[in-house]
Coordinates of C-alpha atoms and ligand atoms in Angstrom, one line a residue:
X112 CA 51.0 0.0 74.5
X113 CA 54.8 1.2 74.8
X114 CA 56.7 -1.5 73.3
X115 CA 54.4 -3.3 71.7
X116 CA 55.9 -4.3 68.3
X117 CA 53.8 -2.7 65.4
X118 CA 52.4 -6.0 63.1
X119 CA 54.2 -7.4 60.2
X120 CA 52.5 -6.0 57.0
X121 CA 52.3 -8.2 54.3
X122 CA 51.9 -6.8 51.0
X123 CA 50.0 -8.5 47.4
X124 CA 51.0 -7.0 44.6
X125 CA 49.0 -8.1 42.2
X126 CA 47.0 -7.4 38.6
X127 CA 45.7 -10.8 36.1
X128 CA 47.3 -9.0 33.3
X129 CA 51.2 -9.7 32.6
X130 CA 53.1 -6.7 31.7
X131 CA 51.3 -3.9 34.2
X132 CA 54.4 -4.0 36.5
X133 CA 54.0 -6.4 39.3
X134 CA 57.2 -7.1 39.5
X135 CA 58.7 -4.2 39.1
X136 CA 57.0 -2.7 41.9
X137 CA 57.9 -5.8 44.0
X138 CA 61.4 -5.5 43.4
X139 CA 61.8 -1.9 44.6
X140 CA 59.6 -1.9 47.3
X141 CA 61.5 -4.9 48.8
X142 CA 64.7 -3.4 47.4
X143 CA 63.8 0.1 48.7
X144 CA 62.7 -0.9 52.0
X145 CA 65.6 -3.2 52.7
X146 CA 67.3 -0.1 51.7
X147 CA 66.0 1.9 54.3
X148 CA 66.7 -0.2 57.0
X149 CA 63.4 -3.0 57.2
X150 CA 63.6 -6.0 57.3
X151 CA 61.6 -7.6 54.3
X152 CA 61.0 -10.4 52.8
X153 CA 60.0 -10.9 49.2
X154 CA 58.3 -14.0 47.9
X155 CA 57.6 -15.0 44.2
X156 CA 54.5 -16.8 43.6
X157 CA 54.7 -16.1 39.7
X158 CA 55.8 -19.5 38.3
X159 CA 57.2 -17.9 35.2
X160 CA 58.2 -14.8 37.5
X161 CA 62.1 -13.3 37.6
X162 CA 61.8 -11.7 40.8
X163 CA 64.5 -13.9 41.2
X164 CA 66.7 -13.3 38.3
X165 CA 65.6 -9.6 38.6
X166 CA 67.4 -9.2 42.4
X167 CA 70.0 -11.0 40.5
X168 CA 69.8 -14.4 42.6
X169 CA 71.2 -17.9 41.1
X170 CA 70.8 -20.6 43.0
X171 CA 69.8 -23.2 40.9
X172 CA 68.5 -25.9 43.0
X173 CA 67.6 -24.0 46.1
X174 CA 64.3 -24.8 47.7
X175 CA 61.5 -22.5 46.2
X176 CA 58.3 -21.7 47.5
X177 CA 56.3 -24.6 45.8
X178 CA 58.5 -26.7 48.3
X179 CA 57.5 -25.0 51.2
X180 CA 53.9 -25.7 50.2
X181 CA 54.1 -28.9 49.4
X182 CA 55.9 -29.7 52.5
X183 CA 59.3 -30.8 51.5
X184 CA 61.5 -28.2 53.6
X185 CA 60.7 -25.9 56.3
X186 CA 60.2 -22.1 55.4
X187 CA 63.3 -21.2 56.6
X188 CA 65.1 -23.6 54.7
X189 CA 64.0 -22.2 51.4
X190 CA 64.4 -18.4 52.3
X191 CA 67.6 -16.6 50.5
X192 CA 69.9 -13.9 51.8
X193 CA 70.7 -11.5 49.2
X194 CA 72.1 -7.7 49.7
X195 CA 68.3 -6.4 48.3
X196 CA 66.7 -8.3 51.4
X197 CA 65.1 -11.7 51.8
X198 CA 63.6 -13.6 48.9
X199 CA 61.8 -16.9 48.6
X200 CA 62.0 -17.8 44.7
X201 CA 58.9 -19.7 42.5
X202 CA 59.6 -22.6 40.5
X203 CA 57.4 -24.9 38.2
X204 CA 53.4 -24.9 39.6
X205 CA 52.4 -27.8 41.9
X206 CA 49.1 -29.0 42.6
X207 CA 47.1 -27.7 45.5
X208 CA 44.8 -30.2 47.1
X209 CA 45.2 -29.9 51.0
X210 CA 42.6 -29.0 53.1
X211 CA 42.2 -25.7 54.0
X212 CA 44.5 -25.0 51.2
X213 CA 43.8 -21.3 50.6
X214 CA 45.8 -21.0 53.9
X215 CA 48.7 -23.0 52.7
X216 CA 50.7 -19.6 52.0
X217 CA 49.4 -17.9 55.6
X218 CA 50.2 -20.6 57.8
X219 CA 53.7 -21.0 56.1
X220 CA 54.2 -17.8 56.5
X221 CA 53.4 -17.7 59.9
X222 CA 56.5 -19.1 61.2
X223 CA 58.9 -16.4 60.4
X224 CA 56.9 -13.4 60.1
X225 CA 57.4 -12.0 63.3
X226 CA 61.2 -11.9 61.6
X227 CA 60.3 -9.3 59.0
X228 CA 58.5 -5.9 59.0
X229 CA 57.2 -6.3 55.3
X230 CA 56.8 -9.7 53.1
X231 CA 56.0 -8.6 49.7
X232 CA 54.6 -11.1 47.7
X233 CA 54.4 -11.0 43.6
X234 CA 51.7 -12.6 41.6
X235 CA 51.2 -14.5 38.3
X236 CA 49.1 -12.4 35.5
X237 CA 46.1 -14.5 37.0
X238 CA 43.2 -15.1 39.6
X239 CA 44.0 -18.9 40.5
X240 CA 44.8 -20.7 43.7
X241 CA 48.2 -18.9 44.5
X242 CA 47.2 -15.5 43.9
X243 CA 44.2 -16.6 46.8
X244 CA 46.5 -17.5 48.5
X245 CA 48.7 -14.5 48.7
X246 CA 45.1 -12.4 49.3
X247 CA 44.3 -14.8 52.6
X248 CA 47.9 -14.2 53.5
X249 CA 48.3 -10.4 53.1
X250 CA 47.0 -7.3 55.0
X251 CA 47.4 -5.3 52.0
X252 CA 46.9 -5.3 48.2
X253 CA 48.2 -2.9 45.9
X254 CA 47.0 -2.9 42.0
X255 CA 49.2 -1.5 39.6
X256 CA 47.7 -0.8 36.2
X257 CA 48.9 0.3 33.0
X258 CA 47.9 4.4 32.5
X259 CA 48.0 4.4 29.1
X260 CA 45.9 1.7 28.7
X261 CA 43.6 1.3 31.6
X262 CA 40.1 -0.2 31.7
X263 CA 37.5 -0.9 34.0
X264 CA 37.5 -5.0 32.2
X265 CA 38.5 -7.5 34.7
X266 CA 37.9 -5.5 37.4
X267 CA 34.8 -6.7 38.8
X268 CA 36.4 -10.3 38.8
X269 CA 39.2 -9.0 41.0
X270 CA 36.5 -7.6 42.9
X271 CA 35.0 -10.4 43.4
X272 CA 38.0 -12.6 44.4
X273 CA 39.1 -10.2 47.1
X274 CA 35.5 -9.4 48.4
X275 CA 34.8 -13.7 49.0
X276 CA 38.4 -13.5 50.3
X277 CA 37.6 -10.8 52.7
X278 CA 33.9 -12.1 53.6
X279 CA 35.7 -15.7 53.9
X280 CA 39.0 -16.0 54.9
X281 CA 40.4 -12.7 55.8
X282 CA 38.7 -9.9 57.2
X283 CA 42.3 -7.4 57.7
X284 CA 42.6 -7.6 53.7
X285 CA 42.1 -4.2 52.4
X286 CA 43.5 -2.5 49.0
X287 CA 46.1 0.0 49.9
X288 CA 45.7 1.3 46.1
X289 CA 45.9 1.8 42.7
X290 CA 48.8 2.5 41.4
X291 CA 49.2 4.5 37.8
X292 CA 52.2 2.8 36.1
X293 CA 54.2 3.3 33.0
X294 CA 52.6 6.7 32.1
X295 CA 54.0 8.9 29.9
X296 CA 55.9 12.3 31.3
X297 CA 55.3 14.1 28.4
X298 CA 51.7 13.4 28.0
X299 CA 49.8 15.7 31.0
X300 CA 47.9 12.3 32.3
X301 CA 43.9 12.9 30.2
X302 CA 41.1 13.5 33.2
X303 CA 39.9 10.5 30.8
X304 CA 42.1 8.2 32.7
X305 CA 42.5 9.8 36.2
X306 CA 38.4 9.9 36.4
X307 CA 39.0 6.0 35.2
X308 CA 41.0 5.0 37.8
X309 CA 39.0 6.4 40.3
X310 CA 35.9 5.1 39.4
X311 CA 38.3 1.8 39.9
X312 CA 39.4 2.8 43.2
X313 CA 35.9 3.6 44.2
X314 CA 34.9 0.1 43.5
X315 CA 37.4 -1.3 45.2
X316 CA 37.0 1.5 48.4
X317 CA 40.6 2.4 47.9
X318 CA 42.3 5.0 46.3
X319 CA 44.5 5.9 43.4
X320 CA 48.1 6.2 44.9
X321 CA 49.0 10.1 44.4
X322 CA 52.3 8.8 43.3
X323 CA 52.4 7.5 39.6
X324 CA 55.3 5.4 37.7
X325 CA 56.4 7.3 34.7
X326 CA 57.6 5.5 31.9
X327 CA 61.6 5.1 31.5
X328 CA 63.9 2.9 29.9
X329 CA 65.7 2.2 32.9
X330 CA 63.1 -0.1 34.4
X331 CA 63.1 -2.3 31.7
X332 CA 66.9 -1.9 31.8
X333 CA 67.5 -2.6 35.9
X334 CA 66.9 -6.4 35.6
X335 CA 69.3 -7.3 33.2
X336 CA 71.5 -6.2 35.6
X337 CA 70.4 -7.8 38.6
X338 CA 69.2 -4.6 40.3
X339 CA 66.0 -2.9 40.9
X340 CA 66.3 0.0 39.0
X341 CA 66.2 1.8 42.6
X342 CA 69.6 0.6 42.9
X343 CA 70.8 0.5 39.4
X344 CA 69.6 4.1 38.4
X345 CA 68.4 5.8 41.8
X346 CA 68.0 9.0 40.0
X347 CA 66.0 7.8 36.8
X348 CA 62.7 9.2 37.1
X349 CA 61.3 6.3 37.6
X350 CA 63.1 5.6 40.9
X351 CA 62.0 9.1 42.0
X352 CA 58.6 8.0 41.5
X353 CA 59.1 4.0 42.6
X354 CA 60.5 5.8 46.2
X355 CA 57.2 7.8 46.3
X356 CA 55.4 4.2 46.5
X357 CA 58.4 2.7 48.9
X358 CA 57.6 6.0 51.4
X359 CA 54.2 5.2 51.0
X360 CA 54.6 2.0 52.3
X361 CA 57.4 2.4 54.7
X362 CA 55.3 4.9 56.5
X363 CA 57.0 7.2 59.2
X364 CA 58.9 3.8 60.7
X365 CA 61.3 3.7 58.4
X366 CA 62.1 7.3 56.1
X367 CA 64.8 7.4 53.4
X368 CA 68.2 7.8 54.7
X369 CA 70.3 10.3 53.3
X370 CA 73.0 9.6 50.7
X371 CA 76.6 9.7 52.3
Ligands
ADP651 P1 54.3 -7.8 35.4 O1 55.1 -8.4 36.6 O2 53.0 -7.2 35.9 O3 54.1 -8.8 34.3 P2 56.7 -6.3 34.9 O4 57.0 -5.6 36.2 O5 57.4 -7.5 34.6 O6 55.1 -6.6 34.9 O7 56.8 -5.2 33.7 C1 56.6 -5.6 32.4 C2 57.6 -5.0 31.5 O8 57.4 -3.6 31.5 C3 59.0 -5.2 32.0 O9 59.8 -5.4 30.8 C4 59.4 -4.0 32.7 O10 60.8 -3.7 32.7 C5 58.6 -2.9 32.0 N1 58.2 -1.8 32.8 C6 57.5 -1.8 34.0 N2 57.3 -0.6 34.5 C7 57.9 0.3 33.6 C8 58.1 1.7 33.6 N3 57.6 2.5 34.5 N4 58.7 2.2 32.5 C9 59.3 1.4 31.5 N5 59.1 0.1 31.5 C10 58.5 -0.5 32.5
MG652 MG1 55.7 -10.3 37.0

């Protein structure tokens, strides 16, 4: 009905291998949609992850997100301001052995969400108790794989995870999409790897995002200084293509603004 707030989505980004560009994709979506006027909230789940240190935030002893879980500070507590949007930063792994705790994240989560219009959540390279946890937490899941070297292994496994998270613990879950990362401009993409990644989006009943990441040394460059490389180089052709994913998401809510 009029006036009726449109839901918060929340937003996996996730893939067990390292390397595929989780991160990456994290950083300018929360980057790109803070950018554009959302408010967003990014959360590290990657114990080893530099979301952090990627949006360029140093706060040493700050309350993380395993202090949330484990109950030591409230949500809000732990939550950091920066000028790329909200983030709530990992630290060392903590041991999970609440009941109910596949929900730990959710619940948590619950108490600010109505604050945000996106929470974008990054994932270790693997299928444990976090990365379920993100799944029961999220409305949507998008899986970005490496073009160059993409594979139907491990797939069934992720499958299966978000399936029993689906069939058990959240119904709304769905897979936005693949999405074809760190391909090669000069190399027209082989039907090889586009049938490929169908077949994958198939078995997931999703789709392969239209938009692909081409590779660019300015992704790998962005970090180092504290940026997503949507802010560090927002004409590289990879921030072309990373806005493509950001639109995507943002939906008609919340388009680009135009450059003064
Ligand atoms: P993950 O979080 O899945 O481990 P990252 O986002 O950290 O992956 O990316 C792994 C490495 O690849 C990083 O050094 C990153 O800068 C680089 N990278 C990611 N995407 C691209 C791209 N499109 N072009 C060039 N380098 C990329
Ligand atoms: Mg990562």
């Amino acid at each position: 009905s009029k006036g009726e707030k449109p839901l918060t989505q929340i937003i996996t980004v996730t893939n067990q291998k390292g390397g595929v560009g989780k991160t990456t994709v994290v950083s300018a979506l929360v980057c790109g949609l803070h950018e554009r006027g959302a408010r967003v909230l990014g959360v590290d789940l990657d114990p080893q992850g530099n979301l952090g240190f990627t949006l360029c935030l140093d706060i040493g002893d700050g309350y993380t997100v395993y202090d949330v879980l484990k109950g030591s500070c409230a949500i809000e507590q732990a939550i950091a301001q920066t000028e790329y949007g909200d983030i709530l930063l990992s630290a060392a792994e903590v041991e999970f052995t609440a009941p109910r705790r596949e929900f730990m994240l959710s619940q948590q989560l619950d108490a600010v969400k109505d604050s945000y219009d996106f929470i974008i959540i990054d994932t270790p390279p693997s299928l444990n108790i976090l990365t379920i946890n993100a799944y029961v937490a999220s409305t949507g899941i998008i899986l970005p794989m490496e073009a160059e070297v993409l594979s139907l292994v491990g797939i069934s496994q992720i499958q299966d995870i978000i399936e029993t998270v689906q069939n058990s613990f959240n119904p709304n879950l769905k897979v936005l999409g693949i999405l074809l990362n760190k391909y090669n401009p000069r190399l027209t993409l082989s039907r090889d790897i586009l049938d490929l990644a169908e077949q994958v989006a198939e078995q997931l009943h999703s789709q392969v995002f239209p938009a692909r990441i081409r590779r660019s040394v300015s992704v790998a460059m962005a970090p180092a200084y504290g940026q997503s490389v949507l802010s560090y180089k927002p004409d590289a052709t990879s921030a072309r293509d990373l806005q493509k994913i950001v639109s995507a998401v943002a939906g008609d809510r919340f388009p680009r603004r135009k450059k003064r």
